[in-house]
Each structure stands twice: as structure tokens, then as C-alpha cells.
Amino acid sequence: MTRNDSRPSRRTVLGGAGLAALATAAAGGTALAGPRRGAGRPTEFPLPDGFQPEGITIGKEPYAYLGSLANGAVYRADLRTGRGRVVYAGAEGTSAVGVKLDHDGLLYIAGRTDGTVRVLDTHTGTLVATHQAAPESGHFINDAVLLRDRAWFTDSYDSVLYGVPRGRYGPHEIRELPLGGDWQQEPDGVNANGVVATPDERALIVVNSPLGRLYRVSLRTGRATEIALRGAEDVVGGDGLVRLGSTLYVVQNRQNVVSVFTLDERGTTAKLRRRITDPRFDVPTTAAPYRNRLYLVNARFTTPPEPDTEYNVVAVPL
């Protein structure tokens, strides 16, 4: 769930940043004063200037939580209005990549190159746990999925997944699951990226961004089996994954497209159904569903990040 070339700047978001006054519309480059609305809810809304968003997650309530690559901050947006605020300020030298919200209000945050997984209580805005999933160098904790008693994270620089126990209590041992079988690890750059559970929830689906391949990963052995694609050669640039029932949405960041597949129950084949494009896409990285929409983060990796760089979230019909 992040760029496929150089790493983003660690420029710190200016403290207490509120909503940006203007959001840039990708179509035509015009400026919007506040959220754009449709059917009562905004179809796009701005984020704080300089925020450098990457991950997004939405729970049962109409709130989206987004993480910042710049300093690990977490922003909460009200999907009914498009307005929001920073609920966790982060810290210099940290990042928030993939984020996943649990039913108890705990937010699991991938820490990128520091090897950490942080757990935030969204009700109080305080960290309740920090797990050192991997060493601080040579690893990239990227995306997450909640399955059974663990939050599973990809490591984009290493062929391994990490299973972090869910909740604030109980055992805290982290399970390392090395990837084998068909898995191929490119020597440089981001590899394993987005991750979701298979429709039968017996395994995981992981996308390899540079190769453009989807893999079914056994939770018992770590064996990765390449998923047969029907109607598509690859999903190069695959970043965030979303699964709703047997439908898999693959966000292909620099391609500015979301490829929509139908999976079989075990997640061994994926048939392309359609592709979603939108002129407002500006290198979307991750997505989250809510009701009849898919909300996508415009990470704008082709735009140099500055304190006044504008970012936004756009919604498309599911």
C-alpha cells in the first residue's frame, strides 16, 4: 500500500492541521471549496494540507480513519459531511501506512520501515500497544487485514507476514509466517502489498505490486499459490485490496484504476468483471467500502510532498 519506487518524504505535518480550505479536483485541475456532494453524502472531501495519506479504513459508523506517511498521524473524517479532525498527532520519524479498524474501536496501524504495529484506541485517541513485528531496518510493514484472533500484516521488503494478536489484553506473541510455494520476491522495492481474507476465510490473498500477481497464502504453512487470473494478464501496481463477499477490488495505484474480480470460494481463481476509472483519481493507494460506495485515498505519489500539498478522498459507486 505504498509507492513502487522511492520512499516518500518524512516531512512532518504542521501541528494541529485542520481541513484544507480547497481540494484539487483531478478533472481539469479546478479547485473545490469544501466537499463535493452527491445523494446527501460528499463524493469527495479534502484532507489536511501536507498530510500524505496512504491507508483508509471505515467501520460500522460513518467515519473514515486515515493514516499519514509524514508523521504517523491519524485523521477521522465524517462521511456524512466530509469534515474531520486529527485524532492522533503521531510523532516525528514515524509513519502510518495500512490501517484497519476493529469492532471494539481499536485501530491497527502499519508502521512502515520502523517495523512496528501500533494499536490506537479511537475512542480516547491514545496508543494502547506497540508491537515490534520486525527489525527497524530492512523491513516495510505495509497493509493489514483482521482475521480470527489476529491482525495480519504484509512486509513489502521481505517474504513474510506477521500475525499480531487482536485486543489490548491477552498474549502478545507475534507469529511470523514466511511465504513459500509460488511466491517470488523482487530484490528491490515494494513486493507484498495489500492483503485480504479469501471468501471462505481459510487463507489470505496477497498482491505482489511489481509482478502484478495475486497469491493465496495458507495460514497454516505460508505456502503461496498464484491465483489464476481470467480476463486480465496482471494487476501491476496492485496496492490496497478490498473484498466484499466473492468480489475483489484491486486498487492499481499509478494506473489510476480499480480492477474488479469475482473469486471462487477458496480464492484460487479471479475473473475480471470490470474496471473502475475516474478523472479524479490521482494515484489512489487504498480503499474502503461504506454502504454503496468505495472510498479511495489519493496519495498523489507523482506530486512532490510539501507542507501545502493538497490531498483528498474520492468516492465511486460499488
PDB file of C-alpha atoms in Angstrom:
ATOM      1  CA  MET A   1       0.000   0.000   0.000  1.00  0.00           C
ATOM      2  CA  THR A   2       2.554   2.490  -0.940  1.00  0.00           C
ATOM      3  CA  ARG A   3       4.656   3.763  -3.764  1.00  0.00           C
ATOM      4  CA  ASN A   4       6.585   1.396  -6.015  1.00  0.00           C
ATOM      5  CA  ASP A   5       9.751   3.425  -6.366  1.00  0.00           C
ATOM      6  CA  SER A   6      11.469   5.793  -3.945  1.00  0.00           C
ATOM      7  CA  ARG A   7      10.268   6.197  -0.392  1.00  0.00           C
ATOM      8  CA  PRO A   8       8.126   9.238   0.459  1.00  0.00           C
ATOM      9  CA  SER A   9       9.497  12.166   2.396  1.00  0.00           C
ATOM     10  CA  ARG A  10       9.215  12.084   6.177  1.00  0.00           C
ATOM     11  CA  ARG A  11       8.302  15.776   6.253  1.00  0.00           C
ATOM     12  CA  THR A  12       6.260  16.424   9.373  1.00  0.00           C
ATOM     13  CA  VAL A  13       2.682  17.645   9.026  1.00  0.00           C
ATOM     14  CA  LEU A  14       2.327  21.069  10.578  1.00  0.00           C
ATOM     15  CA  GLY A  15       0.909  20.629  14.078  1.00  0.00           C
ATOM     16  CA  GLY A  16      -2.858  20.811  14.502  1.00  0.00           C
ATOM     17  CA  ALA A  17      -3.554  20.932  10.765  1.00  0.00           C
ATOM     18  CA  GLY A  18      -7.290  21.192  10.097  1.00  0.00           C
ATOM     19  CA  LEU A  19      -9.138  20.648   6.863  1.00  0.00           C
ATOM     20  CA  ALA A  20      -7.664  22.180   3.753  1.00  0.00           C
ATOM     21  CA  ALA A  21      -9.596  25.197   2.506  1.00  0.00           C
ATOM     22  CA  LEU A  22      -9.516  23.871  -1.022  1.00  0.00           C
ATOM     23  CA  ALA A  23      -9.343  20.400  -2.569  1.00  0.00           C
ATOM     24  CA  THR A  24      -7.887  19.938  -6.029  1.00  0.00           C
ATOM     25  CA  ALA A  25     -10.204  18.220  -8.488  1.00  0.00           C
ATOM     26  CA  ALA A  26      -8.234  15.836 -10.659  1.00  0.00           C
ATOM     27  CA  ALA A  27     -10.511  16.514 -13.616  1.00  0.00           C
ATOM     28  CA  GLY A  28      -9.452  19.787 -15.166  1.00  0.00           C
ATOM     29  CA  GLY A  29      -7.413  20.885 -12.147  1.00  0.00           C
ATOM     30  CA  THR A  30     -10.158  23.156 -10.821  1.00  0.00           C
ATOM     31  CA  ALA A  31     -10.404  23.962  -7.127  1.00  0.00           C
ATOM     32  CA  LEU A  32     -13.316  22.987  -4.932  1.00  0.00           C
ATOM     33  CA  ALA A  33     -14.423  24.972  -1.902  1.00  0.00           C
ATOM     34  CA  GLY A  34     -15.218  22.184   0.528  1.00  0.00           C
ATOM     35  CA  PRO A  35     -16.657  18.702  -0.077  1.00  0.00           C
ATOM     36  CA  ARG A  36     -18.440  17.764  -3.282  1.00  0.00           C
ATOM     37  CA  ARG A  37     -21.816  16.232  -2.505  1.00  0.00           C
ATOM     38  CA  GLY A  38     -23.948  13.556  -4.090  1.00  0.00           C
ATOM     39  CA  ALA A  39     -27.036  11.755  -2.752  1.00  0.00           C
ATOM     40  CA  GLY A  40     -26.654  13.624   0.548  1.00  0.00           C
ATOM     41  CA  ARG A  41     -23.102  12.483   1.268  1.00  0.00           C
ATOM     42  CA  PRO A  42     -19.919  14.013  -0.192  1.00  0.00           C
ATOM     43  CA  THR A  43     -18.448  12.170  -3.153  1.00  0.00           C
ATOM     44  CA  GLU A  44     -15.091  13.710  -2.322  1.00  0.00           C
ATOM     45  CA  PHE A  45     -13.625  15.670   0.541  1.00  0.00           C
ATOM     46  CA  PRO A  46     -10.279  17.298   1.392  1.00  0.00           C
ATOM     47  CA  LEU A  47      -7.676  16.213   3.912  1.00  0.00           C
ATOM     48  CA  PRO A  48      -5.268  18.483   5.785  1.00  0.00           C
ATOM     49  CA  ASP A  49      -2.609  20.081   3.602  1.00  0.00           C
ATOM     50  CA  GLY A  50       0.642  18.121   3.704  1.00  0.00           C
ATOM     51  CA  PHE A  51      -0.985  15.090   5.325  1.00  0.00           C
ATOM     52  CA  GLN A  52       0.446  12.500   2.889  1.00  0.00           C
ATOM     53  CA  PRO A  53      -2.349   9.928   3.282  1.00  0.00           C
ATOM     54  CA  GLU A  54      -1.931   6.261   2.425  1.00  0.00           C
ATOM     55  CA  GLY A  55      -4.302   3.944   4.299  1.00  0.00           C
ATOM     56  CA  ILE A  56      -8.045   4.191   4.922  1.00  0.00           C
ATOM     57  CA  THR A  57     -10.486   2.104   6.945  1.00  0.00           C
ATOM     58  CA  ILE A  58     -14.194   2.504   7.735  1.00  0.00           C
ATOM     59  CA  GLY A  59     -16.199   0.770  10.460  1.00  0.00           C
ATOM     60  CA  LYS A  60     -19.942   0.453  11.042  1.00  0.00           C
ATOM     61  CA  GLU A  61     -20.251   4.125  11.933  1.00  0.00           C
ATOM     62  CA  PRO A  62     -19.930   6.702   9.149  1.00  0.00           C
ATOM     63  CA  TYR A  63     -16.339   7.619   9.988  1.00  0.00           C
ATOM     64  CA  ALA A  64     -13.238   7.012   7.911  1.00  0.00           C
ATOM     65  CA  TYR A  65      -9.819   6.785   9.546  1.00  0.00           C
ATOM     66  CA  LEU A  66      -6.745   7.675   7.519  1.00  0.00           C
ATOM     67  CA  GLY A  67      -3.063   7.365   8.310  1.00  0.00           C
ATOM     68  CA  SER A  68      -0.258   9.780   7.419  1.00  0.00           C
ATOM     69  CA  LEU A  69       3.061   8.761   5.892  1.00  0.00           C
ATOM     70  CA  ALA A  70       4.534  12.062   7.046  1.00  0.00           C
ATOM     71  CA  ASN A  71       4.405  11.573  10.814  1.00  0.00           C
ATOM     72  CA  GLY A  72       2.092   8.670  11.698  1.00  0.00           C
ATOM     73  CA  ALA A  73      -0.901  10.896  12.462  1.00  0.00           C
ATOM     74  CA  VAL A  74      -4.472   9.568  12.205  1.00  0.00           C
ATOM     75  CA  TYR A  75      -7.296  11.657  10.779  1.00  0.00           C
ATOM     76  CA  ARG A  76     -11.004  10.908  11.239  1.00  0.00           C
ATOM     77  CA  ALA A  77     -13.486  12.112   8.604  1.00  0.00           C
ATOM     78  CA  ASP A  78     -17.268  12.123   8.920  1.00  0.00           C
ATOM     79  CA  LEU A  79     -18.617  10.602   5.702  1.00  0.00           C
ATOM     80  CA  ARG A  80     -21.883  12.485   6.137  1.00  0.00           C
ATOM     81  CA  THR A  81     -20.243  15.896   5.905  1.00  0.00           C
ATOM     82  CA  GLY A  82     -16.669  15.361   4.717  1.00  0.00           C
ATOM     83  CA  ARG A  83     -15.375  17.253   7.732  1.00  0.00           C
ATOM     84  CA  GLY A  84     -12.933  15.797  10.213  1.00  0.00           C
ATOM     85  CA  ARG A  85     -10.047  16.254  12.590  1.00  0.00           C
ATOM     86  CA  VAL A  86      -6.737  14.730  13.635  1.00  0.00           C
ATOM     87  CA  VAL A  87      -7.454  12.260  16.446  1.00  0.00           C
ATOM     88  CA  TYR A  88      -3.854  11.147  16.914  1.00  0.00           C
ATOM     89  CA  ALA A  89      -0.989  13.572  16.296  1.00  0.00           C
ATOM     90  CA  GLY A  90       1.658  10.962  15.560  1.00  0.00           C
ATOM     91  CA  ALA A  91       5.330  11.685  16.131  1.00  0.00           C
ATOM     92  CA  GLU A  92       8.318  12.788  14.099  1.00  0.00           C
ATOM     93  CA  GLY A  93      10.092   9.857  12.485  1.00  0.00           C
ATOM     94  CA  THR A  94       7.035   7.594  12.415  1.00  0.00           C
ATOM     95  CA  SER A  95       4.571   6.695   9.665  1.00  0.00           C
ATOM     96  CA  ALA A  96       1.116   5.215   9.336  1.00  0.00           C
ATOM     97  CA  VAL A  97       0.648   3.071   6.241  1.00  0.00           C
ATOM     98  CA  GLY A  98      -2.142   0.473   6.245  1.00  0.00           C
ATOM     99  CA  VAL A  99      -4.829   0.924   8.895  1.00  0.00           C
ATOM    100  CA  LYS A 100      -7.642  -1.401   9.955  1.00  0.00           C
ATOM    101  CA  LEU A 101     -10.446  -0.638  12.433  1.00  0.00           C
ATOM    102  CA  ASP A 102     -11.737  -3.438  14.669  1.00  0.00           C
ATOM    103  CA  HIS A 103     -15.276  -3.715  16.053  1.00  0.00           C
ATOM    104  CA  ASP A 104     -14.053  -2.651  19.510  1.00  0.00           C
ATOM    105  CA  GLY A 105     -12.713   0.667  18.237  1.00  0.00           C
ATOM    106  CA  LEU A 106      -9.068  -0.393  18.178  1.00  0.00           C
ATOM    107  CA  LEU A 107      -7.162   0.792  15.124  1.00  0.00           C
ATOM    108  CA  TYR A 108      -4.226  -1.328  13.907  1.00  0.00           C
ATOM    109  CA  ILE A 109      -1.543   0.758  12.209  1.00  0.00           C
ATOM    110  CA  ALA A 110       1.299  -0.473   9.998  1.00  0.00           C
ATOM    111  CA  GLY A 111       4.435   1.449  10.920  1.00  0.00           C
ATOM    112  CA  ARG A 112       6.319   1.212   7.635  1.00  0.00           C
ATOM    113  CA  THR A 113      10.125   0.995   7.913  1.00  0.00           C
ATOM    114  CA  ASP A 114      10.400   1.089  11.722  1.00  0.00           C
ATOM    115  CA  GLY A 115       8.993  -2.466  11.850  1.00  0.00           C
ATOM    116  CA  THR A 116       6.205  -1.610  14.271  1.00  0.00           C
ATOM    117  CA  VAL A 117       2.499  -2.235  14.541  1.00  0.00           C
ATOM    118  CA  ARG A 118       0.756   0.333  16.724  1.00  0.00           C
ATOM    119  CA  VAL A 119      -2.698  -0.062  18.238  1.00  0.00           C
ATOM    120  CA  LEU A 120      -4.755   3.091  18.771  1.00  0.00           C
ATOM    121  CA  ASP A 121      -7.904   3.382  20.878  1.00  0.00           C
ATOM    122  CA  THR A 122     -10.029   5.572  18.605  1.00  0.00           C
ATOM    123  CA  HIS A 123     -12.386   6.420  21.474  1.00  0.00           C
ATOM    124  CA  THR A 124      -9.650   8.113  23.504  1.00  0.00           C
ATOM    125  CA  GLY A 125      -7.003   8.848  20.858  1.00  0.00           C
ATOM    126  CA  THR A 126      -4.310   7.051  22.880  1.00  0.00           C
ATOM    127  CA  LEU A 127      -1.942   4.254  21.940  1.00  0.00           C
ATOM    128  CA  VAL A 128      -2.656   1.073  23.870  1.00  0.00           C
ATOM    129  CA  ALA A 129       0.090  -1.102  22.402  1.00  0.00           C
ATOM    130  CA  THR A 130       3.177  -1.003  20.196  1.00  0.00           C
ATOM    131  CA  HIS A 131       4.385  -4.295  18.742  1.00  0.00           C
ATOM    132  CA  GLN A 132       7.855  -4.668  17.240  1.00  0.00           C
ATOM    133  CA  ALA A 133       6.880  -7.014  14.435  1.00  0.00           C
ATOM    134  CA  ALA A 134      10.187  -6.769  12.566  1.00  0.00           C
ATOM    135  CA  PRO A 135      13.645  -5.222  12.991  1.00  0.00           C
ATOM    136  CA  GLU A 136      13.927  -1.495  12.368  1.00  0.00           C
ATOM    137  CA  SER A 137      15.912  -1.882   9.156  1.00  0.00           C
ATOM    138  CA  GLY A 138      15.317  -3.897   6.002  1.00  0.00           C
ATOM    139  CA  HIS A 139      11.567  -4.260   6.531  1.00  0.00           C
ATOM    140  CA  PHE A 140       8.407  -2.422   5.487  1.00  0.00           C
ATOM    141  CA  ILE A 141       5.215  -3.145   7.449  1.00  0.00           C
ATOM    142  CA  ASN A 142       2.594  -2.167   4.918  1.00  0.00           C
ATOM    143  CA  ASP A 143      -1.013  -3.388   4.862  1.00  0.00           C
ATOM    144  CA  ALA A 144      -3.311  -5.267   7.230  1.00  0.00           C
ATOM    145  CA  VAL A 145      -6.367  -7.497   7.477  1.00  0.00           C
ATOM    146  CA  LEU A 146      -8.266  -8.654  10.566  1.00  0.00           C
ATOM    147  CA  LEU A 147      -8.945 -12.376  10.609  1.00  0.00           C
ATOM    148  CA  ARG A 148      -9.898 -14.520  13.606  1.00  0.00           C
ATOM    149  CA  ASP A 149      -7.726 -13.649  16.593  1.00  0.00           C
ATOM    150  CA  ARG A 150      -5.029 -11.735  14.706  1.00  0.00           C
ATOM    151  CA  ALA A 151      -4.293  -8.713  12.582  1.00  0.00           C
ATOM    152  CA  TRP A 152      -2.143  -9.889   9.670  1.00  0.00           C
ATOM    153  CA  PHE A 153       0.403  -7.523   8.112  1.00  0.00           C
ATOM    154  CA  THR A 154       2.445  -7.684   4.923  1.00  0.00           C
ATOM    155  CA  ASP A 155       6.154  -6.903   4.818  1.00  0.00           C
ATOM    156  CA  SER A 156       6.942  -5.313   1.472  1.00  0.00           C
ATOM    157  CA  TYR A 157      10.703  -5.749   1.824  1.00  0.00           C
ATOM    158  CA  ASP A 158      10.663  -9.366   2.998  1.00  0.00           C
ATOM    159  CA  SER A 159       8.739 -12.525   2.077  1.00  0.00           C
ATOM    160  CA  VAL A 160       6.950 -12.865   5.405  1.00  0.00           C
ATOM    161  CA  LEU A 161       3.613 -11.995   7.014  1.00  0.00           C
ATOM    162  CA  TYR A 162       3.148 -11.030  10.661  1.00  0.00           C
ATOM    163  CA  GLY A 163       0.186 -12.030  12.803  1.00  0.00           C
ATOM    164  CA  VAL A 164      -0.365  -9.623  15.706  1.00  0.00           C
ATOM    165  CA  PRO A 165      -2.876 -10.657  18.417  1.00  0.00           C
ATOM    166  CA  ARG A 166      -6.036  -8.572  18.426  1.00  0.00           C
ATOM    167  CA  GLY A 167      -7.181  -6.718  21.528  1.00  0.00           C
ATOM    168  CA  ARG A 168      -5.453  -4.867  24.312  1.00  0.00           C
ATOM    169  CA  TYR A 169      -5.144  -7.868  26.620  1.00  0.00           C
ATOM    170  CA  GLY A 170      -4.018 -11.476  26.393  1.00  0.00           C
ATOM    171  CA  PRO A 171      -0.870 -12.974  24.846  1.00  0.00           C
ATOM    172  CA  HIS A 172       1.243 -10.689  22.718  1.00  0.00           C
ATOM    173  CA  GLU A 173       3.385 -13.130  20.761  1.00  0.00           C
ATOM    174  CA  ILE A 174       3.709 -12.228  17.096  1.00  0.00           C
ATOM    175  CA  ARG A 175       3.501 -15.035  14.603  1.00  0.00           C
ATOM    176  CA  GLU A 176       5.873 -14.888  11.635  1.00  0.00           C
ATOM    177  CA  LEU A 177       4.613 -16.643   8.521  1.00  0.00           C
ATOM    178  CA  PRO A 178       7.325 -16.976   5.820  1.00  0.00           C
ATOM    179  CA  LEU A 179       5.988 -17.049   2.267  1.00  0.00           C
ATOM    180  CA  GLY A 180       6.859 -20.092   0.174  1.00  0.00           C
ATOM    181  CA  GLY A 181       5.470 -22.008  -2.759  1.00  0.00           C
ATOM    182  CA  ASP A 182       4.901 -19.835  -5.836  1.00  0.00           C
ATOM    183  CA  TRP A 183       5.871 -16.585  -4.112  1.00  0.00           C
ATOM    184  CA  GLN A 184       8.545 -14.572  -5.948  1.00  0.00           C
ATOM    185  CA  GLN A 185      10.400 -11.773  -4.184  1.00  0.00           C
ATOM    186  CA  GLU A 186      11.860  -8.984  -6.310  1.00  0.00           C
ATOM    187  CA  PRO A 187      15.262  -7.920  -4.933  1.00  0.00           C
ATOM    188  CA  ASP A 188      14.464  -4.209  -4.669  1.00  0.00           C
ATOM    189  CA  GLY A 189      11.424  -2.160  -3.808  1.00  0.00           C
ATOM    190  CA  VAL A 190       7.912  -2.972  -2.648  1.00  0.00           C
ATOM    191  CA  ASN A 191       6.686  -6.565  -3.088  1.00  0.00           C
ATOM    192  CA  ALA A 192       3.852  -7.811  -0.849  1.00  0.00           C
ATOM    193  CA  ASN A 193       1.297  -5.062  -0.526  1.00  0.00           C
ATOM    194  CA  GLY A 194      -2.477  -5.317   0.020  1.00  0.00           C
ATOM    195  CA  VAL A 195      -3.957  -8.274   1.880  1.00  0.00           C
ATOM    196  CA  VAL A 196      -7.481  -9.644   2.480  1.00  0.00           C
ATOM    197  CA  ALA A 197      -9.018 -12.953   3.531  1.00  0.00           C
ATOM    198  CA  THR A 198     -10.339 -15.449   0.999  1.00  0.00           C
ATOM    199  CA  PRO A 199     -14.133 -15.781   0.713  1.00  0.00           C
ATOM    200  CA  ASP A 200     -14.052 -18.925   2.877  1.00  0.00           C
ATOM    201  CA  GLU A 201     -11.732 -17.120   5.366  1.00  0.00           C
ATOM    202  CA  ARG A 202      -9.373 -20.092   5.427  1.00  0.00           C
ATOM    203  CA  ALA A 203      -6.459 -18.270   3.793  1.00  0.00           C
ATOM    204  CA  LEU A 204      -5.178 -14.852   2.811  1.00  0.00           C
ATOM    205  CA  ILE A 205      -4.897 -13.135  -0.558  1.00  0.00           C
ATOM    206  CA  VAL A 206      -1.765 -11.015  -1.065  1.00  0.00           C
ATOM    207  CA  VAL A 207      -0.876  -8.875  -4.071  1.00  0.00           C
ATOM    208  CA  ASN A 208       2.693  -8.525  -5.314  1.00  0.00           C
ATOM    209  CA  SER A 209       2.852  -4.994  -6.736  1.00  0.00           C
ATOM    210  CA  PRO A 210       5.754  -5.099  -9.240  1.00  0.00           C
ATOM    211  CA  LEU A 211       4.851  -8.550 -10.571  1.00  0.00           C
ATOM    212  CA  GLY A 212       1.141  -7.778 -10.703  1.00  0.00           C
ATOM    213  CA  ARG A 213       0.184 -11.167  -9.280  1.00  0.00           C
ATOM    214  CA  LEU A 214      -2.294 -12.311  -6.659  1.00  0.00           C
ATOM    215  CA  TYR A 215      -1.460 -15.168  -4.300  1.00  0.00           C
ATOM    216  CA  ARG A 216      -3.489 -17.374  -1.999  1.00  0.00           C
ATOM    217  CA  VAL A 217      -1.474 -17.875   1.200  1.00  0.00           C
ATOM    218  CA  SER A 218      -2.089 -20.755   3.585  1.00  0.00           C
ATOM    219  CA  LEU A 219      -2.329 -19.576   7.196  1.00  0.00           C
ATOM    220  CA  ARG A 220      -1.033 -22.949   8.339  1.00  0.00           C
ATOM    221  CA  THR A 221       2.098 -23.265   6.207  1.00  0.00           C
ATOM    222  CA  GLY A 222       2.668 -19.932   4.460  1.00  0.00           C
ATOM    223  CA  ARG A 223       2.602 -21.657   1.089  1.00  0.00           C
ATOM    224  CA  ALA A 224       1.653 -19.135  -1.589  1.00  0.00           C
ATOM    225  CA  THR A 225      -0.266 -20.340  -4.629  1.00  0.00           C
ATOM    226  CA  GLU A 226      -0.603 -17.952  -7.557  1.00  0.00           C
ATOM    227  CA  ILE A 227      -4.240 -17.128  -8.246  1.00  0.00           C
ATOM    228  CA  ALA A 228      -5.273 -17.761 -11.831  1.00  0.00           C
ATOM    229  CA  LEU A 229      -6.473 -14.518 -13.429  1.00  0.00           C
ATOM    230  CA  ARG A 230      -9.212 -14.726 -16.034  1.00  0.00           C
ATOM    231  CA  GLY A 231      -9.653 -11.769 -18.377  1.00  0.00           C
ATOM    232  CA  ALA A 232      -6.581  -9.898 -17.142  1.00  0.00           C
ATOM    233  CA  GLU A 233      -2.880 -10.502 -17.659  1.00  0.00           C
ATOM    234  CA  ASP A 234      -1.829  -8.940 -14.367  1.00  0.00           C
ATOM    235  CA  VAL A 235      -2.582  -6.322 -11.726  1.00  0.00           C
ATOM    236  CA  VAL A 236       0.693  -4.397 -11.872  1.00  0.00           C
ATOM    237  CA  GLY A 237       0.753  -1.630  -9.311  1.00  0.00           C
ATOM    238  CA  GLY A 238      -1.713  -3.546  -7.149  1.00  0.00           C
ATOM    239  CA  ASP A 239      -1.912  -1.769  -3.823  1.00  0.00           C
ATOM    240  CA  GLY A 240      -4.903  -1.855  -1.492  1.00  0.00           C
ATOM    241  CA  LEU A 241      -7.304  -4.804  -1.680  1.00  0.00           C
ATOM    242  CA  VAL A 242     -10.978  -4.851  -0.704  1.00  0.00           C
ATOM    243  CA  ARG A 243     -13.118  -7.996  -0.640  1.00  0.00           C
ATOM    244  CA  LEU A 244     -16.900  -7.937  -0.358  1.00  0.00           C
ATOM    245  CA  GLY A 245     -18.221 -11.484  -0.452  1.00  0.00           C
ATOM    246  CA  SER A 246     -16.766 -13.035  -3.603  1.00  0.00           C
ATOM    247  CA  THR A 247     -15.949  -9.668  -5.198  1.00  0.00           C
ATOM    248  CA  LEU A 248     -12.347  -8.478  -5.015  1.00  0.00           C
ATOM    249  CA  TYR A 249     -11.383  -4.857  -5.691  1.00  0.00           C
ATOM    250  CA  VAL A 250      -7.713  -4.308  -6.592  1.00  0.00           C
ATOM    251  CA  VAL A 251      -6.502  -0.699  -6.444  1.00  0.00           C
ATOM    252  CA  GLN A 252      -3.747  -0.235  -9.042  1.00  0.00           C
ATOM    253  CA  ASN A 253      -2.174   2.970  -7.849  1.00  0.00           C
ATOM    254  CA  ARG A 254      -0.168   4.507 -10.704  1.00  0.00           C
ATOM    255  CA  GLN A 255      -2.559   3.047 -13.252  1.00  0.00           C
ATOM    256  CA  ASN A 256      -5.363   5.094 -11.645  1.00  0.00           C
ATOM    257  CA  VAL A 257      -7.742   2.157 -11.924  1.00  0.00           C
ATOM    258  CA  VAL A 258      -9.588  -0.300  -9.691  1.00  0.00           C
ATOM    259  CA  SER A 259      -9.894  -3.779 -11.197  1.00  0.00           C
ATOM    260  CA  VAL A 260     -12.919  -5.753 -10.015  1.00  0.00           C
ATOM    261  CA  PHE A 261     -12.754  -9.561  -9.933  1.00  0.00           C
ATOM    262  CA  THR A 262     -15.059 -12.401  -8.954  1.00  0.00           C
ATOM    263  CA  LEU A 263     -13.347 -15.004  -6.774  1.00  0.00           C
ATOM    264  CA  ASP A 264     -14.196 -18.628  -6.259  1.00  0.00           C
ATOM    265  CA  GLU A 265     -14.904 -19.692  -2.660  1.00  0.00           C
ATOM    266  CA  ARG A 266     -11.333 -20.784  -1.908  1.00  0.00           C
ATOM    267  CA  GLY A 267      -9.721 -17.861  -3.663  1.00  0.00           C
ATOM    268  CA  THR A 268      -7.876 -19.874  -6.313  1.00  0.00           C
ATOM    269  CA  THR A 269      -9.225 -18.081  -9.402  1.00  0.00           C
ATOM    270  CA  ALA A 270     -10.186 -14.470 -10.111  1.00  0.00           C
ATOM    271  CA  LYS A 271     -12.285 -13.470 -13.124  1.00  0.00           C
ATOM    272  CA  LEU A 272     -12.164  -9.844 -14.249  1.00  0.00           C
ATOM    273  CA  ARG A 273     -15.618  -8.258 -14.288  1.00  0.00           C
ATOM    274  CA  ARG A 274     -14.905  -4.594 -14.899  1.00  0.00           C
ATOM    275  CA  ARG A 275     -12.505  -1.747 -14.274  1.00  0.00           C
ATOM    276  CA  ILE A 276     -13.342   1.444 -12.423  1.00  0.00           C
ATOM    277  CA  THR A 277     -11.722   4.658 -13.605  1.00  0.00           C
ATOM    278  CA  ASP A 278     -12.419   8.234 -12.615  1.00  0.00           C
ATOM    279  CA  PRO A 279     -10.825  11.542 -13.690  1.00  0.00           C
ATOM    280  CA  ARG A 280     -10.477  12.430 -10.002  1.00  0.00           C
ATOM    281  CA  PHE A 281      -8.066   9.550  -9.333  1.00  0.00           C
ATOM    282  CA  ASP A 282      -4.557  10.828  -8.546  1.00  0.00           C
ATOM    283  CA  VAL A 283      -2.535   7.741  -7.641  1.00  0.00           C
ATOM    284  CA  PRO A 284      -5.076   6.125  -5.302  1.00  0.00           C
ATOM    285  CA  THR A 285      -3.451   3.668  -2.933  1.00  0.00           C
ATOM    286  CA  THR A 286      -6.107   2.097  -0.729  1.00  0.00           C
ATOM    287  CA  ALA A 287      -9.870   1.880  -0.498  1.00  0.00           C
ATOM    288  CA  ALA A 288     -12.618   1.125   1.991  1.00  0.00           C
ATOM    289  CA  PRO A 289     -16.315   0.391   1.403  1.00  0.00           C
ATOM    290  CA  TYR A 290     -19.270   2.031   3.091  1.00  0.00           C
ATOM    291  CA  ARG A 291     -22.837   1.332   2.011  1.00  0.00           C
ATOM    292  CA  ASN A 292     -22.960   1.648  -1.787  1.00  0.00           C
ATOM    293  CA  ARG A 293     -19.630   3.428  -2.243  1.00  0.00           C
ATOM    294  CA  LEU A 294     -15.948   2.733  -2.352  1.00  0.00           C
ATOM    295  CA  TYR A 295     -13.805   5.480  -0.797  1.00  0.00           C
ATOM    296  CA  LEU A 296     -10.279   5.872  -2.171  1.00  0.00           C
ATOM    297  CA  VAL A 297      -7.260   7.811  -0.917  1.00  0.00           C
ATOM    298  CA  ASN A 298      -5.437   9.960  -3.467  1.00  0.00           C
ATOM    299  CA  ALA A 299      -1.825   9.608  -2.321  1.00  0.00           C
ATOM    300  CA  ARG A 300      -0.503  11.717  -5.229  1.00  0.00           C
ATOM    301  CA  PHE A 301       2.886   9.984  -5.338  1.00  0.00           C
ATOM    302  CA  THR A 302       3.742  11.771  -8.600  1.00  0.00           C
ATOM    303  CA  THR A 303       3.412  15.132  -6.824  1.00  0.00           C
ATOM    304  CA  PRO A 304       6.343  16.167  -4.580  1.00  0.00           C
ATOM    305  CA  PRO A 305       5.052  16.326  -0.976  1.00  0.00           C
ATOM    306  CA  GLU A 306       5.223  19.770   0.562  1.00  0.00           C
ATOM    307  CA  PRO A 307       3.547  21.273   3.662  1.00  0.00           C
ATOM    308  CA  ASP A 308       0.920  22.891   1.424  1.00  0.00           C
ATOM    309  CA  THR A 309       0.331  19.931  -0.922  1.00  0.00           C
ATOM    310  CA  GLU A 310      -3.386  19.207  -1.111  1.00  0.00           C
ATOM    311  CA  TYR A 311      -4.839  15.699  -0.663  1.00  0.00           C
ATOM    312  CA  ASN A 312      -8.327  14.279  -0.783  1.00  0.00           C
ATOM    313  CA  VAL A 313     -10.569  11.224  -0.696  1.00  0.00           C
ATOM    314  CA  VAL A 314     -12.910  10.386  -3.564  1.00  0.00           C
ATOM    315  CA  ALA A 315     -15.888   8.012  -3.637  1.00  0.00           C
ATOM    316  CA  VAL A 316     -17.135   5.891  -6.526  1.00  0.00           C
ATOM    317  CA  PRO A 317     -20.181   3.599  -6.733  1.00  0.00           C
ATOM    318  CA  LEU A 318     -19.565  -0.023  -5.809  1.00  0.00           C
TER     319      LEU A 318
END
